[in-house]
mmCIF file of C-alpha atoms in Angstrom:
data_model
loop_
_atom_site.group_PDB
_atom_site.id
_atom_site.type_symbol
_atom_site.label_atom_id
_atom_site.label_comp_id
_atom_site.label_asym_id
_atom_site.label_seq_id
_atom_site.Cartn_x
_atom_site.Cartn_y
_atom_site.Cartn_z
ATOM 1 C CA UNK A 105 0.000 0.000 0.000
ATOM 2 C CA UNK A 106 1.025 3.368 -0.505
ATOM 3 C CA UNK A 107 1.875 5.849 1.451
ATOM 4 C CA UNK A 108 1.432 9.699 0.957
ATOM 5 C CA UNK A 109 2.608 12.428 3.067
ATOM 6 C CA UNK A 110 0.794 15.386 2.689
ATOM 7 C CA UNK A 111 -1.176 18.119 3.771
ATOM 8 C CA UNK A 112 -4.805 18.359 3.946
ATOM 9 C CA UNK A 113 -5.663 21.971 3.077
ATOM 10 C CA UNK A 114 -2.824 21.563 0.333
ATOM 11 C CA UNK A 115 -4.427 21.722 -3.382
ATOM 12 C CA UNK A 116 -0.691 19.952 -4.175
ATOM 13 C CA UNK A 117 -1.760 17.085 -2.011
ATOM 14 C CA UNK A 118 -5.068 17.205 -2.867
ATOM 15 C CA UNK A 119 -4.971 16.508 -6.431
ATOM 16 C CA UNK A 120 -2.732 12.660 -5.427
ATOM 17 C CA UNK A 121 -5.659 12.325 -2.714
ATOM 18 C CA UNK A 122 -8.201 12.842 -5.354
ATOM 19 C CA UNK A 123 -6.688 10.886 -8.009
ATOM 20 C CA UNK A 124 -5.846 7.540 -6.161
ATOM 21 C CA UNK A 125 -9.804 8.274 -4.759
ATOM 22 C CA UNK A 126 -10.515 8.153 -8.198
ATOM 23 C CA UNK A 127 -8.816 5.399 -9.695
ATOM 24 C CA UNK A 128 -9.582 3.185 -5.862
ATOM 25 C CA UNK A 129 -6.237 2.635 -5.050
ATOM 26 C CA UNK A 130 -6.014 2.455 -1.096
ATOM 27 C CA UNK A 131 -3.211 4.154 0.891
ATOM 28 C CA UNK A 132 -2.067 4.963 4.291
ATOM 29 C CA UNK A 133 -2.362 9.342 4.577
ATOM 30 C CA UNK A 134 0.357 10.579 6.844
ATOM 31 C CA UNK A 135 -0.419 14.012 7.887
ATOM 32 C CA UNK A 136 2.403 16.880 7.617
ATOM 33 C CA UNK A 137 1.698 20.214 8.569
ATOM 34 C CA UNK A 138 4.254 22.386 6.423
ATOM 35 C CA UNK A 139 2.959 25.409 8.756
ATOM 36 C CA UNK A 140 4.435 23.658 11.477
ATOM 37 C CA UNK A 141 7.856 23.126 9.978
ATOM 38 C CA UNK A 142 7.277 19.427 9.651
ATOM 39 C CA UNK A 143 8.230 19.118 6.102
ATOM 40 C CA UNK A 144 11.601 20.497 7.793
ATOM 41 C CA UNK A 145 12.389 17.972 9.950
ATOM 42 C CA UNK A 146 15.846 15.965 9.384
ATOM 43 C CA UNK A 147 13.345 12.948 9.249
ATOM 44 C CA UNK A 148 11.351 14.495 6.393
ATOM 45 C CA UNK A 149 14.384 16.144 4.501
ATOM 46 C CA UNK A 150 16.164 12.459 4.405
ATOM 47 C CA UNK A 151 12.925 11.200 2.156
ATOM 48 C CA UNK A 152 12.880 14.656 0.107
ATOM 49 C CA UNK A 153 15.447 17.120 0.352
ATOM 50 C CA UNK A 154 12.819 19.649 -0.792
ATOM 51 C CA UNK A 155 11.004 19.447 2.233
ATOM 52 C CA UNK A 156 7.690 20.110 -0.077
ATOM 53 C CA UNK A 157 4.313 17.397 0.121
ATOM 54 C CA UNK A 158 3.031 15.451 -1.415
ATOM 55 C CA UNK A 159 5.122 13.106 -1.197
ATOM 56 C CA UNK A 160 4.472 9.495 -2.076
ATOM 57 C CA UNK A 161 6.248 6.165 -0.884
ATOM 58 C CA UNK A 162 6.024 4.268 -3.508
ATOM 59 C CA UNK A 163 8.091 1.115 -2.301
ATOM 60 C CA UNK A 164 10.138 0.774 1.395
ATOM 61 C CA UNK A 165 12.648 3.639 0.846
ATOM 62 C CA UNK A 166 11.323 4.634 -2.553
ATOM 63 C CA UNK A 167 10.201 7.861 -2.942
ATOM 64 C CA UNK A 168 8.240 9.933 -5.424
ATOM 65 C CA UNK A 169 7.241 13.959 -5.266
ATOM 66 C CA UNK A 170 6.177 16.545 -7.369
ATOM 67 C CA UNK A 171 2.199 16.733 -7.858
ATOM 68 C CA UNK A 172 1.889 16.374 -11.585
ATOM 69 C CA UNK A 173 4.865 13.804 -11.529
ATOM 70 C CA UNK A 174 3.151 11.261 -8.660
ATOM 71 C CA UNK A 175 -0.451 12.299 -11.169
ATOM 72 C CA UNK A 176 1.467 10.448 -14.048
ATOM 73 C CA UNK A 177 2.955 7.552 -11.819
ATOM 74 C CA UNK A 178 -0.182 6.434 -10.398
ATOM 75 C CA UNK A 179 -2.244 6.782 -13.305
ATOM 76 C CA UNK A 180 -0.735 5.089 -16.121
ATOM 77 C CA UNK A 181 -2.801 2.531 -17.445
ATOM 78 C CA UNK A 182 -5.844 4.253 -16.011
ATOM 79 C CA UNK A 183 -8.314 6.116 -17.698
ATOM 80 C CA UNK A 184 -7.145 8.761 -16.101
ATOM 81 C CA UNK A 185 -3.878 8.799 -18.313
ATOM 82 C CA UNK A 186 -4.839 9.431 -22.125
ATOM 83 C CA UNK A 187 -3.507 6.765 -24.616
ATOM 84 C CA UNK A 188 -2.220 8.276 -27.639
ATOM 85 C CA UNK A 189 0.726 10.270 -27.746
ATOM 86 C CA UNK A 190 -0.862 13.497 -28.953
ATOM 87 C CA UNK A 191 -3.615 12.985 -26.156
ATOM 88 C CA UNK A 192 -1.089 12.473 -23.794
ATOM 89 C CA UNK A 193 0.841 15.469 -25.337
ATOM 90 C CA UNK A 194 -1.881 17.683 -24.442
ATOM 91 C CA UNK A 195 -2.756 16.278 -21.165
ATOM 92 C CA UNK A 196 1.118 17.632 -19.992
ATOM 93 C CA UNK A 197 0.555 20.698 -22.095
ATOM 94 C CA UNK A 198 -1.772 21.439 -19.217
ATOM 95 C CA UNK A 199 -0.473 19.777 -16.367
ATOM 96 C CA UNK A 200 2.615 22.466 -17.570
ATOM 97 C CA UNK A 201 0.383 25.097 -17.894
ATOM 98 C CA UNK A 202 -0.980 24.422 -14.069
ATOM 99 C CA UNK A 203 2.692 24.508 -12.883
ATOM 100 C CA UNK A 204 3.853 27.466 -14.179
ATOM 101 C CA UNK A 205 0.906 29.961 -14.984
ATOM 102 C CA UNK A 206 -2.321 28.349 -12.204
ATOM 103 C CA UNK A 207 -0.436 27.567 -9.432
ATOM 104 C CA UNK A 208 2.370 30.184 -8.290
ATOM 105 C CA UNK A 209 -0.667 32.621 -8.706
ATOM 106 C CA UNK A 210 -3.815 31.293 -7.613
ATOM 107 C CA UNK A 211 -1.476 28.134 -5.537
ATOM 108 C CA UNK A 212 0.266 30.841 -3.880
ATOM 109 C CA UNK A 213 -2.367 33.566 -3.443
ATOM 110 C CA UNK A 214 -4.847 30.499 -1.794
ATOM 111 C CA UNK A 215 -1.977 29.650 0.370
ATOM 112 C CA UNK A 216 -0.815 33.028 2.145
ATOM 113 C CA UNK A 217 -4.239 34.746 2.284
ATOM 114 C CA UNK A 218 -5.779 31.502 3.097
ATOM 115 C CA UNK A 219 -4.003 29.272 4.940
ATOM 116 C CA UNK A 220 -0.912 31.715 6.832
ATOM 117 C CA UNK A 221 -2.078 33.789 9.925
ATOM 118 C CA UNK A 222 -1.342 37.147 8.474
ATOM 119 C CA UNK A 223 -0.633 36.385 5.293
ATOM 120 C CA UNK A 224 -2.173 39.079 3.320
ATOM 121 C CA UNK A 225 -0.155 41.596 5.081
ATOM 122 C CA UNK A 226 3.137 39.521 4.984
ATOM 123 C CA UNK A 227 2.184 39.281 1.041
ATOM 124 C CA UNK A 228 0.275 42.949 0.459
ATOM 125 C CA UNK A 229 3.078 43.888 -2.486
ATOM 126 C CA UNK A 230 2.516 40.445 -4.425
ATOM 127 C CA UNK A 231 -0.883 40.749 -4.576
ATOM 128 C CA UNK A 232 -1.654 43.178 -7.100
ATOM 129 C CA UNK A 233 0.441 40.496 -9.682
ATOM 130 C CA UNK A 234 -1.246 37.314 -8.411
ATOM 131 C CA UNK A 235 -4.524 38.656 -8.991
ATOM 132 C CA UNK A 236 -3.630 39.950 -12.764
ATOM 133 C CA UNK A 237 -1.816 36.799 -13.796
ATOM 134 C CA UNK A 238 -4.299 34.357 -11.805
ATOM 135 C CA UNK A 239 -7.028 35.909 -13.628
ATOM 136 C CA UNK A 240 -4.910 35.665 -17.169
ATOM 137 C CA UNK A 241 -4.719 32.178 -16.553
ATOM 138 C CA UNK A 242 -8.089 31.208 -15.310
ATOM 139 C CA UNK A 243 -9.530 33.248 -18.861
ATOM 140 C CA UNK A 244 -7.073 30.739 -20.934
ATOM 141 C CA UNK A 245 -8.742 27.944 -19.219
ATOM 142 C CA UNK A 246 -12.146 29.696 -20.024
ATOM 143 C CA UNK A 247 -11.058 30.043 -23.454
ATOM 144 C CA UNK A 248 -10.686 25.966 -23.756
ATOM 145 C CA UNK A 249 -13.609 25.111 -21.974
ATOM 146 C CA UNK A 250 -15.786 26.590 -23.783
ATOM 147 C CA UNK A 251 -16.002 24.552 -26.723
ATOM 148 C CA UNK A 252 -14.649 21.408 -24.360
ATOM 149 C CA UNK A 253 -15.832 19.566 -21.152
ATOM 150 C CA UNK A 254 -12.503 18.628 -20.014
ATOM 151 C CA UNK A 255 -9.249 19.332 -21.005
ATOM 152 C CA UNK A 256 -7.249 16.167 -22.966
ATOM 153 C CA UNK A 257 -9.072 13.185 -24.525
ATOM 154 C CA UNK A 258 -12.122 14.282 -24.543
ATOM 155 C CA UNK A 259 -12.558 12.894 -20.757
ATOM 156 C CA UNK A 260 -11.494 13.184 -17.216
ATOM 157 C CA UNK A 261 -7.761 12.850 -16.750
ATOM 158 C CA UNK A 262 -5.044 13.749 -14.763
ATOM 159 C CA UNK A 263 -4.759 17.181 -16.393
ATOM 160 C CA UNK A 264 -8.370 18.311 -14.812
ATOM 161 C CA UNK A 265 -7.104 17.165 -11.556
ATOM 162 C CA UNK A 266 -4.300 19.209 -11.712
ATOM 163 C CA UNK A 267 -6.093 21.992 -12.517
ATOM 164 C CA UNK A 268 -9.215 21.184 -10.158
ATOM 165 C CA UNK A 269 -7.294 21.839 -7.159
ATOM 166 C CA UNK A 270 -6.152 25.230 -6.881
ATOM 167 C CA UNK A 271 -9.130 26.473 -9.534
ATOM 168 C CA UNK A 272 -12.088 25.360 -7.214
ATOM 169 C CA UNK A 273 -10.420 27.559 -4.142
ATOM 170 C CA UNK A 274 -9.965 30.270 -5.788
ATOM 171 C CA UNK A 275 -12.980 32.129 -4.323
ATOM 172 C CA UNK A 276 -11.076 31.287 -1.396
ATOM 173 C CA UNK A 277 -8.275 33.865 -2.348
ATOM 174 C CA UNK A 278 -9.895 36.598 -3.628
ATOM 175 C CA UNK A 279 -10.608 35.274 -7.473
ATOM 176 C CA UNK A 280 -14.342 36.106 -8.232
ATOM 177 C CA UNK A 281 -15.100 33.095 -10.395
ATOM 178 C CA UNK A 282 -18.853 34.664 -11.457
ATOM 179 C CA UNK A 283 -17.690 35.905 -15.332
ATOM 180 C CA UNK A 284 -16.026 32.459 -16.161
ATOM 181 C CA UNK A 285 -19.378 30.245 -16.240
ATOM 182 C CA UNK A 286 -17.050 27.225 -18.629
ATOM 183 C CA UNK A 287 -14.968 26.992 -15.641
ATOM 184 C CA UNK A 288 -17.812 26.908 -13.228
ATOM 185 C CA UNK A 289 -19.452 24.185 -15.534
ATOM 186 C CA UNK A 290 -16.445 22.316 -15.468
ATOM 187 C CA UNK A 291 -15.961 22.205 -11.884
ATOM 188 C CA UNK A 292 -19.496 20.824 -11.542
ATOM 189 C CA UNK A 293 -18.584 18.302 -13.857
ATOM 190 C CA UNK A 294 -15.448 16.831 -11.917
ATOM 191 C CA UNK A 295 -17.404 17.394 -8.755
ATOM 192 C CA UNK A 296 -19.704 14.986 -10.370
ATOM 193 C CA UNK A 297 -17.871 12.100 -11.524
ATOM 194 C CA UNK A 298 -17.958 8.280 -9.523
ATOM 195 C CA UNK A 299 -15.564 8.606 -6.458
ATOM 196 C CA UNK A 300 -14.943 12.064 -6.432
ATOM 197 C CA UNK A 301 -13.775 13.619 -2.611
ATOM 198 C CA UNK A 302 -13.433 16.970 -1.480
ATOM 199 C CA UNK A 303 -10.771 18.786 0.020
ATOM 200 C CA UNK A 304 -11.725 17.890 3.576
ATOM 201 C CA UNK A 305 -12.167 14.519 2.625
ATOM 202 C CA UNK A 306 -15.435 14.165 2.304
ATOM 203 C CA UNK A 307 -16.911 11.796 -0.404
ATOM 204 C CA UNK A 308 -19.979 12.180 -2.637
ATOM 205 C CA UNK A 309 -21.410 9.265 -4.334
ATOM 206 C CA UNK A 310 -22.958 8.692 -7.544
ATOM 207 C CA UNK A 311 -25.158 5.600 -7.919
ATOM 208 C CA UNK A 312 -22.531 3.867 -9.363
ATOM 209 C CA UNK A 313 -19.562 5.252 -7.297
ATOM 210 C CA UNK A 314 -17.308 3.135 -5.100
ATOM 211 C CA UNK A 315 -14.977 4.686 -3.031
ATOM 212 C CA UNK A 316 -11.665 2.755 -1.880
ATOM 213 C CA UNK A 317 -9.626 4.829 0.700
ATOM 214 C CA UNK A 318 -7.793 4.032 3.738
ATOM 215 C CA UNK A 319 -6.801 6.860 5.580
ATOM 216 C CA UNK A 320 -3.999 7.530 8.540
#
């Protein structure tokens, strides 16, 4: 069984919690607080010298991390993983886009004013940039979904996961999500799909959902 350090209020550790809920793959959660400097522990740094979660044991002393990177391990062969090479292409292209253009914007905007006692005032002279570039980003994804339902293969993968996470906190931050209706659309429809859990851990079920998780 696996197991995956990480964080709960995390959307970096939420999108491997979603995706093995997904898929029903079991695993043991091992809670880190990154808040409380426990990502910085010599215990920690000896399994990832980037002291960052999630962070997935993949075999005794085997260690994976990097979201998008533990996405692609555990998915492959999945439905979650696209088949053909320009599908899977795309499905990065994304997973890319979430890394560089989603996440240090929205990611880090969600996580100061959110998450960090006095964040907003620590962070007052990066705001103005998050909210310019988070928005620039979130009217690309508008821009696909408007003429798609998800964002490779025609189906849910690993690239709307990646994307899910920080996207569906974003009112959270500061983002007003009211003039991108694709996007809202589009988080309904993940929100909807068989074995889908929320943040907090919560599941909803579909008739036909089955849920597999075993948690710390």
């Amino acid at each position: 069984m696996y197991k995956l350090y990480s964080m709960q209020r995390s959307g970096n550790s939420y999108k491997v919690r979603l995706a093995l809920t997904f898929l029903d793959v079991p695993y043991h959660a091992i809670e880190i607080d990154i808040l409380r400097g426990e990502s910085r522990t010599p215990n920690f740094l000896a399994k990832n010298p980037s002291g960052q979660v999630p962070l997935l044991e993949v075999a005794e002393g085997r260690y994976l991390a990097e979201s998008n990177a533990i996405l692609w391990y555990v998915s492959i062969g999945t439905a979650l993983a696209p088949n053909s090479p320009i599908e899977r292409a795309e499905a990065l292209q994304w997973m890319f886009f979430e890394q560089h253009a989603l996440e240090p914007n929205i990611g880090a905007a969600y996580f100061w004013l959110s998450l960090v006692k006095g964040g907003r005032e620590l962070q007052t002279h990066a705001l103005e940039d998050w909210m310019e570039r988070g928005y620039a980003a979130l009217q690309v994804m508008e821009n696909h979904l408007r003429t798609n339902d998800f964002f490779a293969a025609g189906q849910l993968t690993i690239a709307d996961i990646a994307l899910y996470a920080y996207t569906h906190v974003a009112d959270q931050c500061d983002f007003d999500l009211t003039t991108f209706p694709s996007i809202r659309a589009w988080l309904r429809r993940v929100e909807q799909q068989p074995g889908f859990v929320t943040m907090d851990g919560s599941a909803t079920f579909s008739d036909d959902a089955a849920v597999g998780i075993a948690r710390a």
